[in-house]
Coordinates of C-alpha atoms and ligand atoms in Angstrom, one line a residue:
M1 CA -21.4 -31.0 -4.9
R2 CA -24.8 -32.6 -4.2
W3 CA -25.5 -32.6 -0.5
S4 CA -27.4 -36.0 -0.8
S5 CA -24.1 -37.7 -1.7
Y6 CA -21.8 -35.3 0.4
F7 CA -20.4 -36.3 3.8
L8 CA -21.7 -33.2 5.7
P9 CA -23.3 -34.3 9.0
T10 CA -25.0 -31.3 10.7
S11 CA -26.6 -31.2 14.1
K12 CA -29.0 -29.0 16.1
E13 CA -27.6 -30.2 19.5
V14 CA -25.1 -27.8 21.1
P15 CA -22.3 -30.1 22.1
A16 CA -21.7 -30.2 25.9
E17 CA -17.9 -30.2 25.5
A18 CA -17.8 -26.9 23.6
S19 CA -17.8 -23.7 25.6
I20 CA -17.2 -21.1 22.8
A21 CA -19.2 -20.4 19.6
S22 CA -16.6 -21.5 17.1
H23 CA -16.0 -24.8 18.7
Q24 CA -19.8 -25.5 18.9
L25 CA -20.3 -24.4 15.3
M26 CA -17.4 -26.5 14.0
L27 CA -18.9 -29.6 15.6
R28 CA -22.5 -28.8 14.6
A29 CA -21.7 -27.9 11.0
G30 CA -19.7 -31.0 10.5
L31 CA -16.2 -29.5 10.0
V32 CA -14.3 -31.8 12.4
A33 CA -14.8 -35.0 14.4
P34 CA -13.0 -35.2 17.8
T35 CA -10.6 -38.1 18.1
A36 CA -9.0 -37.5 21.6
A37 CA -8.4 -34.4 23.8
G38 CA -7.1 -31.7 21.5
I39 CA -6.9 -34.0 18.5
Y40 CA -9.3 -33.8 15.6
S41 CA -10.1 -35.4 12.2
W42 CA -11.1 -33.1 9.4
L43 CA -14.3 -33.9 7.6
P44 CA -14.8 -32.9 3.9
F45 CA -16.5 -29.5 4.7
G46 CA -13.8 -28.5 7.3
L47 CA -11.0 -29.7 5.1
R48 CA -12.2 -27.4 2.3
A49 CA -11.8 -24.4 4.6
L50 CA -8.4 -25.7 5.8
L51 CA -7.2 -26.0 2.3
K52 CA -8.5 -22.6 1.2
I53 CA -6.6 -21.1 4.1
S54 CA -3.5 -23.1 3.3
N55 CA -3.6 -21.9 -0.3
I56 CA -3.8 -18.2 0.6
V57 CA -0.9 -18.7 3.0
S58 CA 1.2 -20.5 0.4
E59 CA 0.4 -17.9 -2.3
E60 CA 1.5 -15.0 -0.1
Q61 CA 4.7 -16.9 0.9
E62 CA 5.6 -17.7 -2.7
A63 CA 4.9 -14.0 -3.6
I64 CA 7.9 -13.0 -1.3
G65 CA 10.1 -15.7 -2.8
A66 CA 9.8 -18.3 -0.1
N67 CA 10.1 -22.0 -1.2
Q68 CA 7.6 -24.6 0.0
V69 CA 9.0 -27.8 1.5
L70 CA 7.4 -30.6 3.5
M71 CA 9.5 -31.9 6.4
S72 CA 8.8 -35.2 8.2
T73 CA 6.6 -35.0 11.3
V74 CA 9.0 -37.4 13.1
Q75 CA 12.4 -36.1 14.0
P76 CA 15.4 -37.7 15.6
A77 CA 16.1 -36.5 19.2
D78 CA 19.8 -36.0 18.3
L79 CA 19.0 -32.8 16.4
W80 CA 17.4 -31.3 19.5
I81 CA 20.2 -32.6 21.8
A82 CA 22.7 -30.7 19.6
S83 CA 20.8 -27.4 19.8
G84 CA 20.3 -27.8 23.6
R85 CA 16.5 -27.7 23.4
Y86 CA 15.8 -31.4 24.0
D87 CA 15.7 -31.1 27.7
A88 CA 14.5 -27.5 27.7
Y89 CA 11.3 -28.2 25.7
G90 CA 9.8 -30.2 28.5
E91 CA 6.6 -32.2 28.6
E92 CA 5.0 -30.4 25.7
M93 CA 7.1 -32.6 23.4
L94 CA 5.8 -36.0 22.4
R95 CA 8.8 -38.4 22.7
F96 CA 9.0 -42.1 21.7
K97 CA 11.5 -44.8 20.7
D98 CA 11.6 -46.9 17.6
R99 CA 12.3 -50.7 17.6
H100 CA 16.0 -50.0 17.6
E101 CA 15.7 -47.9 20.7
H102 CA 16.5 -44.7 18.8
E103 CA 14.9 -41.7 20.4
L104 CA 12.4 -39.9 18.2
L105 CA 9.9 -37.1 18.7
Y106 CA 6.9 -35.7 16.9
G107 CA 7.9 -32.2 15.8
P108 CA 6.4 -29.3 17.8
T109 CA 8.4 -26.9 15.6
N110 CA 11.2 -27.4 13.1
E111 CA 14.2 -25.0 13.6
E112 CA 16.7 -27.8 14.2
Q113 CA 15.4 -29.8 11.3
I114 CA 15.5 -27.0 8.8
A115 CA 19.0 -26.0 10.0
D116 CA 20.1 -29.6 9.3
I117 CA 18.6 -29.5 5.8
F118 CA 20.2 -26.2 5.2
R119 CA 23.7 -27.3 6.2
R120 CA 23.5 -30.4 3.9
F121 CA 23.0 -28.2 0.8
V122 CA 24.1 -24.7 1.4
K123 CA 27.9 -24.2 1.6
S124 CA 28.6 -20.7 0.3
Y125 CA 27.6 -17.1 1.1
K126 CA 26.6 -16.9 -2.6
Q127 CA 23.7 -19.2 -1.9
L128 CA 22.2 -16.8 0.7
P129 CA 19.5 -15.6 1.5
Q130 CA 17.2 -18.6 1.7
N131 CA 13.6 -18.7 2.9
L132 CA 11.8 -22.0 3.3
F133 CA 8.4 -22.8 4.6
Q134 CA 6.0 -25.7 5.0
I135 CA 2.5 -26.5 6.0
Q136 CA 2.7 -29.5 8.3
W137 CA 1.1 -31.0 11.4
K138 CA 2.7 -30.3 14.7
F139 CA 2.2 -32.0 18.1
R140 CA 2.4 -30.2 21.4
D141 CA 1.2 -31.9 24.5
E142 CA -0.6 -28.8 25.7
I143 CA -1.4 -28.9 29.4
R144 CA -4.9 -27.5 28.7
P145 CA -6.1 -28.3 25.2
R146 CA -9.4 -26.4 24.7
F147 CA -11.6 -24.3 22.5
G148 CA -11.5 -27.1 19.8
V149 CA -8.9 -26.5 17.1
M150 CA -7.8 -23.2 18.6
R151 CA -5.7 -24.9 21.2
G152 CA -5.2 -28.4 20.0
R153 CA -2.5 -30.8 20.7
E154 CA -2.1 -31.9 17.1
F155 CA -2.5 -28.8 14.8
L156 CA -1.6 -27.6 11.3
M157 CA 0.9 -24.9 11.2
K158 CA 2.6 -22.9 8.5
D159 CA 6.2 -22.6 9.6
G160 CA 8.8 -20.7 7.7
Y161 CA 12.5 -20.2 8.3
S162 CA 14.9 -17.7 6.8
F163 CA 18.7 -17.6 6.6
D164 CA 20.6 -14.4 5.9
L165 CA 24.2 -13.4 5.8
N166 CA 24.0 -10.6 8.3
R167 CA 21.6 -8.8 10.6
A168 CA 20.6 -6.1 8.0
G169 CA 19.6 -8.9 5.6
A170 CA 17.7 -10.8 8.3
E171 CA 15.8 -7.6 9.3
K172 CA 14.8 -7.0 5.7
T173 CA 13.5 -10.5 5.4
Y174 CA 11.7 -10.2 8.8
W175 CA 9.7 -7.1 7.5
E176 CA 9.0 -8.8 4.2
V177 CA 7.4 -11.7 6.0
F178 CA 5.7 -9.3 8.4
N179 CA 4.0 -7.5 5.5
A180 CA 3.1 -10.8 3.8
Y181 CA 1.4 -11.9 7.0
I182 CA -0.7 -8.7 7.1
R183 CA -1.7 -9.3 3.5
T184 CA -2.4 -13.0 4.3
F185 CA -4.8 -12.3 7.2
R186 CA -6.5 -9.5 5.4
R187 CA -7.3 -11.8 2.4
M188 CA -9.1 -14.0 4.9
G189 CA -11.4 -11.1 5.9
L190 CA -9.5 -10.6 9.2
T191 CA -8.0 -7.5 10.8
P192 CA -4.6 -8.6 12.1
I193 CA -3.0 -6.6 14.9
P194 CA 0.7 -7.0 15.1
V195 CA 1.7 -6.9 18.7
R196 CA 5.3 -6.4 19.7
A197 CA 6.4 -9.5 21.7
D198 CA 10.1 -8.8 22.3
S199 CA 11.8 -6.6 24.9
G200 CA 12.5 -4.0 22.2
A201 CA 16.2 -4.0 23.1
I202 CA 18.5 -2.8 20.3
G203 CA 20.6 -5.6 18.8
G204 CA 18.5 -8.3 20.5
N205 CA 15.7 -10.5 19.2
M206 CA 12.7 -9.1 17.5
S207 CA 9.3 -10.6 17.6
H208 CA 5.7 -9.8 16.8
E209 CA 2.5 -11.7 17.4
F210 CA -0.4 -11.3 15.0
Q211 CA -3.6 -11.1 17.0
I212 CA -7.2 -10.8 16.0
L213 CA -9.8 -9.3 18.3
A214 CA -12.3 -11.7 19.8
P215 CA -13.9 -12.1 23.2
A216 CA -12.8 -15.8 23.3
G217 CA -9.1 -14.9 22.8
E218 CA -6.6 -16.1 25.4
S219 CA -4.5 -12.9 25.4
L220 CA -5.5 -9.5 26.8
L221 CA -4.4 -6.6 24.6
Y222 CA -4.1 -2.9 25.0
Y223 CA -4.3 -1.0 21.7
D224 CA -4.8 2.3 20.0
A225 CA -8.4 3.0 18.9
V226 CA -7.3 3.2 15.3
W227 CA -7.5 -0.6 15.2
D228 CA -11.3 -0.4 15.8
D229 CA -11.7 1.1 12.4
P230 CA -8.6 0.1 10.4
A231 CA -10.4 0.6 7.1
N232 CA -10.3 4.3 7.7
A233 CA -6.6 4.5 8.8
S234 CA -3.6 4.6 6.5
D235 CA -1.1 1.7 6.5
E236 CA 1.5 4.1 8.0
D237 CA -0.8 5.0 10.9
L238 CA -1.6 1.3 11.5
S239 CA 2.0 0.2 11.4
A240 CA 2.9 2.8 14.0
A241 CA -0.2 2.2 16.1
Y242 CA 0.3 1.0 19.7
A243 CA -0.7 -2.6 20.5
V244 CA 0.8 -4.7 23.3
A245 CA -0.2 -7.7 25.4
E246 CA -1.1 -7.1 29.1
E247 CA 2.3 -8.2 30.4
K248 CA 4.0 -5.5 28.3
H249 CA 1.5 -2.7 29.0
D250 CA 2.8 -0.1 31.4
P251 CA 0.2 2.6 32.0
S252 CA 2.9 5.1 33.2
S253 CA 4.8 4.9 29.8
C254 CA 1.9 4.2 27.5
P255 CA 2.1 6.6 24.5
V256 CA -1.7 6.4 23.9
P257 CA -3.9 9.0 25.7
P258 CA -6.5 7.3 27.9
E259 CA -9.5 8.2 25.7
R260 CA -7.9 6.4 22.8
L261 CA -6.7 3.4 24.7
R262 CA -8.7 0.2 24.2
Q263 CA -8.7 -3.2 25.9
S264 CA -9.8 -6.4 24.3
R265 CA -9.0 -10.1 24.2
G266 CA -7.2 -11.4 21.2
I267 CA -6.5 -14.7 19.4
E268 CA -2.9 -15.2 18.3
V269 CA -3.0 -16.4 14.7
G270 CA 0.7 -15.8 13.7
H271 CA 4.1 -15.2 15.2
V272 CA 7.3 -13.8 13.6
F273 CA 10.6 -14.2 15.2
Y274 CA 14.2 -13.0 14.5
F275 CA 16.7 -14.8 16.7
G276 CA 20.1 -14.3 14.9
D277 CA 22.6 -17.1 15.0
K278 CA 21.2 -19.0 18.0
Y279 CA 20.6 -22.3 16.2
T280 CA 23.3 -21.9 13.5
K281 CA 26.0 -21.4 16.2
S282 CA 24.8 -24.1 18.6
M283 CA 24.4 -26.6 15.8
G284 CA 27.6 -25.6 14.0
V285 CA 25.8 -24.5 10.8
S286 CA 28.0 -22.2 8.7
V287 CA 28.7 -21.2 5.1
M288 CA 31.9 -20.0 3.6
G289 CA 32.2 -16.2 3.5
Q290 CA 33.8 -14.2 0.7
D291 CA 37.2 -14.2 2.5
G292 CA 37.0 -18.0 3.1
S293 CA 36.1 -17.7 6.8
P294 CA 32.9 -19.3 8.2
I295 CA 29.7 -17.3 8.6
Y296 CA 26.9 -18.4 10.9
P297 CA 23.7 -17.3 9.1
E298 CA 21.1 -15.1 10.9
M299 CA 17.8 -16.9 11.2
G300 CA 14.2 -16.0 11.6
S301 CA 11.2 -18.2 12.1
Y302 CA 7.6 -17.4 11.2
G303 CA 4.5 -19.3 12.2
I304 CA 0.8 -19.2 11.2
G305 CA -1.8 -21.4 13.0
I306 CA -3.6 -22.8 10.0
S307 CA -6.0 -25.0 11.9
R308 CA -6.4 -22.4 14.6
L309 CA -7.4 -19.9 11.9
V310 CA -10.5 -22.0 11.0
G311 CA -11.7 -21.5 14.6
A312 CA -10.6 -17.9 14.8
I313 CA -12.3 -16.9 11.6
I314 CA -15.6 -18.5 12.8
E315 CA -15.1 -16.8 16.2
A316 CA -14.8 -13.5 14.4
S317 CA -17.6 -14.1 11.9
H318 CA -20.8 -15.9 13.0
D319 CA -24.3 -15.1 14.3
E320 CA -26.9 -17.0 16.4
K321 CA -27.8 -19.0 13.3
G322 CA -24.4 -20.2 12.4
I323 CA -21.1 -19.5 10.6
I324 CA -20.7 -16.6 8.2
W325 CA -17.8 -17.5 6.0
P326 CA -15.7 -14.7 4.5
E327 CA -15.8 -15.4 0.7
P328 CA -12.1 -16.2 0.2
V329 CA -12.1 -19.0 2.8
A330 CA -15.6 -20.3 2.3
P331 CA -15.8 -24.1 1.7
F332 CA -18.3 -23.3 -1.1
Y333 CA -19.1 -19.9 -2.6
V334 CA -22.8 -20.5 -2.9
G335 CA -25.5 -23.0 -1.8
I336 CA -28.6 -23.9 -3.7
V337 CA -31.6 -24.8 -1.5
N338 CA -34.3 -26.8 -3.3
L339 CA -37.2 -26.1 -1.0
Q340 CA -39.5 -28.8 -2.4
E341 CA -37.6 -31.8 -3.7
E342 CA -40.9 -33.5 -4.7
D343 CA -41.8 -30.6 -7.0
A344 CA -40.7 -31.5 -10.5
R345 CA -40.3 -27.8 -11.6
C346 CA -38.2 -26.9 -8.4
T347 CA -36.0 -29.9 -9.0
E348 CA -35.5 -29.2 -12.6
V349 CA -34.6 -25.5 -12.1
S350 CA -32.4 -26.3 -9.1
A351 CA -30.5 -29.0 -11.1
T352 CA -30.1 -26.7 -14.1
L353 CA -28.8 -23.9 -11.9
Y354 CA -26.4 -26.3 -10.2
K355 CA -25.1 -27.6 -13.5
S356 CA -24.6 -24.1 -15.0
L357 CA -22.8 -22.8 -11.9
H358 CA -20.7 -25.9 -11.6
D359 CA -19.7 -25.8 -15.2
M360 CA -18.7 -22.2 -14.8
G361 CA -16.2 -23.2 -12.1
V362 CA -18.3 -21.8 -9.2
D363 CA -17.8 -23.7 -5.9
V364 CA -21.5 -24.7 -5.4
L365 CA -23.2 -27.0 -2.9
Y366 CA -26.7 -28.1 -4.0
D367 CA -28.9 -29.2 -1.1
D368 CA -31.0 -31.9 -2.9
R369 CA -31.8 -33.8 0.2
L370 CA -35.4 -35.0 0.9
E371 CA -35.7 -32.8 4.0
R372 CA -38.3 -30.3 5.1
A373 CA -37.7 -26.7 3.8
G374 CA -37.3 -25.3 7.3
E375 CA -34.6 -27.8 8.1
K376 CA -32.7 -27.2 4.9
L377 CA -32.8 -23.4 5.4
A378 CA -31.6 -23.7 9.0
D379 CA -28.8 -26.0 7.8
M380 CA -27.8 -23.7 5.1
D381 CA -27.6 -20.8 7.6
L382 CA -25.6 -23.0 10.0
I383 CA -22.9 -24.0 7.5
G384 CA -22.7 -20.3 6.5
L385 CA -21.9 -20.2 2.8
P386 CA -21.7 -16.5 1.7
W387 CA -24.6 -16.8 -0.8
Q388 CA -27.7 -18.9 -1.0
I389 CA -30.0 -19.5 -3.9
L390 CA -33.5 -20.4 -2.7
V391 CA -35.7 -22.3 -5.2
G392 CA -39.4 -22.6 -4.0
P393 CA -42.7 -23.5 -5.7
Q394 CA -44.5 -20.2 -5.1
K395 CA -41.8 -17.9 -6.5
L396 CA -41.2 -20.2 -9.4
Q397 CA -44.7 -19.7 -10.5
E398 CA -43.6 -16.1 -11.2
G399 CA -40.5 -17.5 -12.9
I400 CA -38.3 -16.3 -10.0
V401 CA -35.7 -17.7 -7.6
E402 CA -34.1 -15.8 -4.7
L403 CA -30.5 -14.9 -3.9
K404 CA -29.8 -14.4 -0.2
N405 CA -26.7 -12.8 1.3
R406 CA -25.8 -14.8 4.4
R407 CA -24.2 -11.9 6.2
T408 CA -26.8 -9.2 5.6
G409 CA -29.8 -11.5 5.2
H410 CA -30.7 -9.4 2.1
V411 CA -32.9 -11.3 -0.4
Q412 CA -33.1 -10.4 -4.1
P413 CA -35.3 -12.0 -6.7
Y414 CA -33.9 -13.1 -10.1
T415 CA -34.9 -15.2 -13.0
P416 CA -32.7 -18.3 -13.1
E417 CA -31.1 -17.0 -16.4
N418 CA -30.2 -13.6 -14.9
L419 CA -28.8 -15.3 -11.8
V420 CA -26.4 -17.4 -14.0
H421 CA -25.3 -14.2 -15.7
L422 CA -24.7 -12.5 -12.4
F423 CA -22.4 -15.3 -11.3
Q424 CA -20.7 -15.3 -14.7
K425 CA -19.7 -11.7 -14.1
S426 CA -18.4 -12.1 -10.5
Ligands
ATP501 P1 0.5 -19.8 22.1 O1 1.1 -18.7 22.9 O2 -0.9 -19.6 21.6 O3 0.7 -21.2 22.7 P2 3.0 -20.1 20.7 O4 3.7 -18.9 20.9 O5 3.3 -21.3 21.4 O6 1.4 -19.9 20.7 P3 4.2 -20.5 18.1 O7 5.2 -21.4 18.6 O8 4.7 -19.1 17.8 O9 3.0 -20.4 19.1 O10 3.4 -21.1 16.9 C1 3.0 -20.4 15.7 C2 1.5 -20.4 15.6 O11 0.9 -21.7 15.7 C3 0.8 -19.5 16.7 O12 0.8 -18.2 16.4 C4 -0.6 -20.2 16.7 O13 -1.4 -19.5 15.7 C5 -0.4 -21.6 16.3 N1 -0.4 -22.5 17.5 C6 0.5 -22.6 18.5 N2 0.1 -23.5 19.4 C7 -1.1 -24.0 18.9 C8 -2.0 -25.0 19.4 N3 -1.8 -25.6 20.5 N4 -3.2 -25.2 18.7 C9 -3.4 -24.6 17.5 N5 -2.6 -23.7 17.0 C10 -1.4 -23.3 17.7
MG502 MG1 2.4 -22.3 22.9

């Protein structure tokens, strides 16, 4: 992509409406445009990150055998009246009527709708288990939308729903999704902390929230110090490690000795839930069992905040200059900065590098704008691509361009040819 023809509006002004770093940076680096309180439009650069995150999520869901669907955003109220949640959901639900006075709503979540789809097509125990997921916009009329996309009213969520024949099957599915979530967040360069969110009662519901540590998080967590250095702990140690939200933390029964107990704020990026036959019973969703009697499938539901993750990743990975994208979710892998657009040699080398990398399939953004070098460097740091190639007249006299790592700031000289080889290998 050439920046001169790319829609990427950047700004030096710190927007007054944004109190936390990720919100400020998302506006300044042209990821989103605000539409109304808690409602955003995604601009090309932000959309790239959103799609990269969505792809990682889909791949990890498909790897555990879940099937992707796309349910409508608008749902009939009848489904929710049947489950008993229509009145219970309260003012967070956006409700409206069509021209025939039919009551509709914009889905805040989709348990009822998926149960309805399931019952239309799944009739026998032989067709179980089923695990379906989608990535779709939700609307919740949050009382306090804030922190940009992190607590929006309209937001993109991956929501998955599983149906099993019995509790043992449902628990197996629960842990499969749980592990897929750990892999999903790690692939994005995050350290997810699974926090038990249920009462822990045997035979009851089961639930974990996946939190990432960040001062701007809305939850207060207590956790074992192993989470501060998870790279040096085994997966077994981590899966047994203590982590709970403030409400669940009881100092008198905490298994972690005080010197190992940590406290931090966290951002909830995912949530897994096992709730048994709550919806299948209330909505009369059953399949025929082996002996001909009806079975009400055991359900779980599993959410990931896709649009929230864009903010959360930036919150976890930025510095005073701007965003620092982890490679797997970066909108582009590398940016080329032509420091002197009027210099024929700079422009020729930049354009050749751009073409070579582009043809190799590298996601590359070429800043070919007629701006001052200082401005272009500041913009490139602001938008935070993992790698920068700096092409300037002085170094070029020695036949050299520079490769800069955005995270470490480390700069290494290369000839343009060697640089292309380097990218070919990686
Ligand atoms: P929260 O406690 O943050 O309101 P929740 O428990 O209501 O979350 P779920 O219903 O479990 O959230 O939704 C699944 C995921 O969707 C959450 O883990 C979160 O990442 C994301 N999410 C929920 N509400 C919002 C929102 N208002 N804006 C952006 N993402 C959200
Ligand atoms: Mg909520």
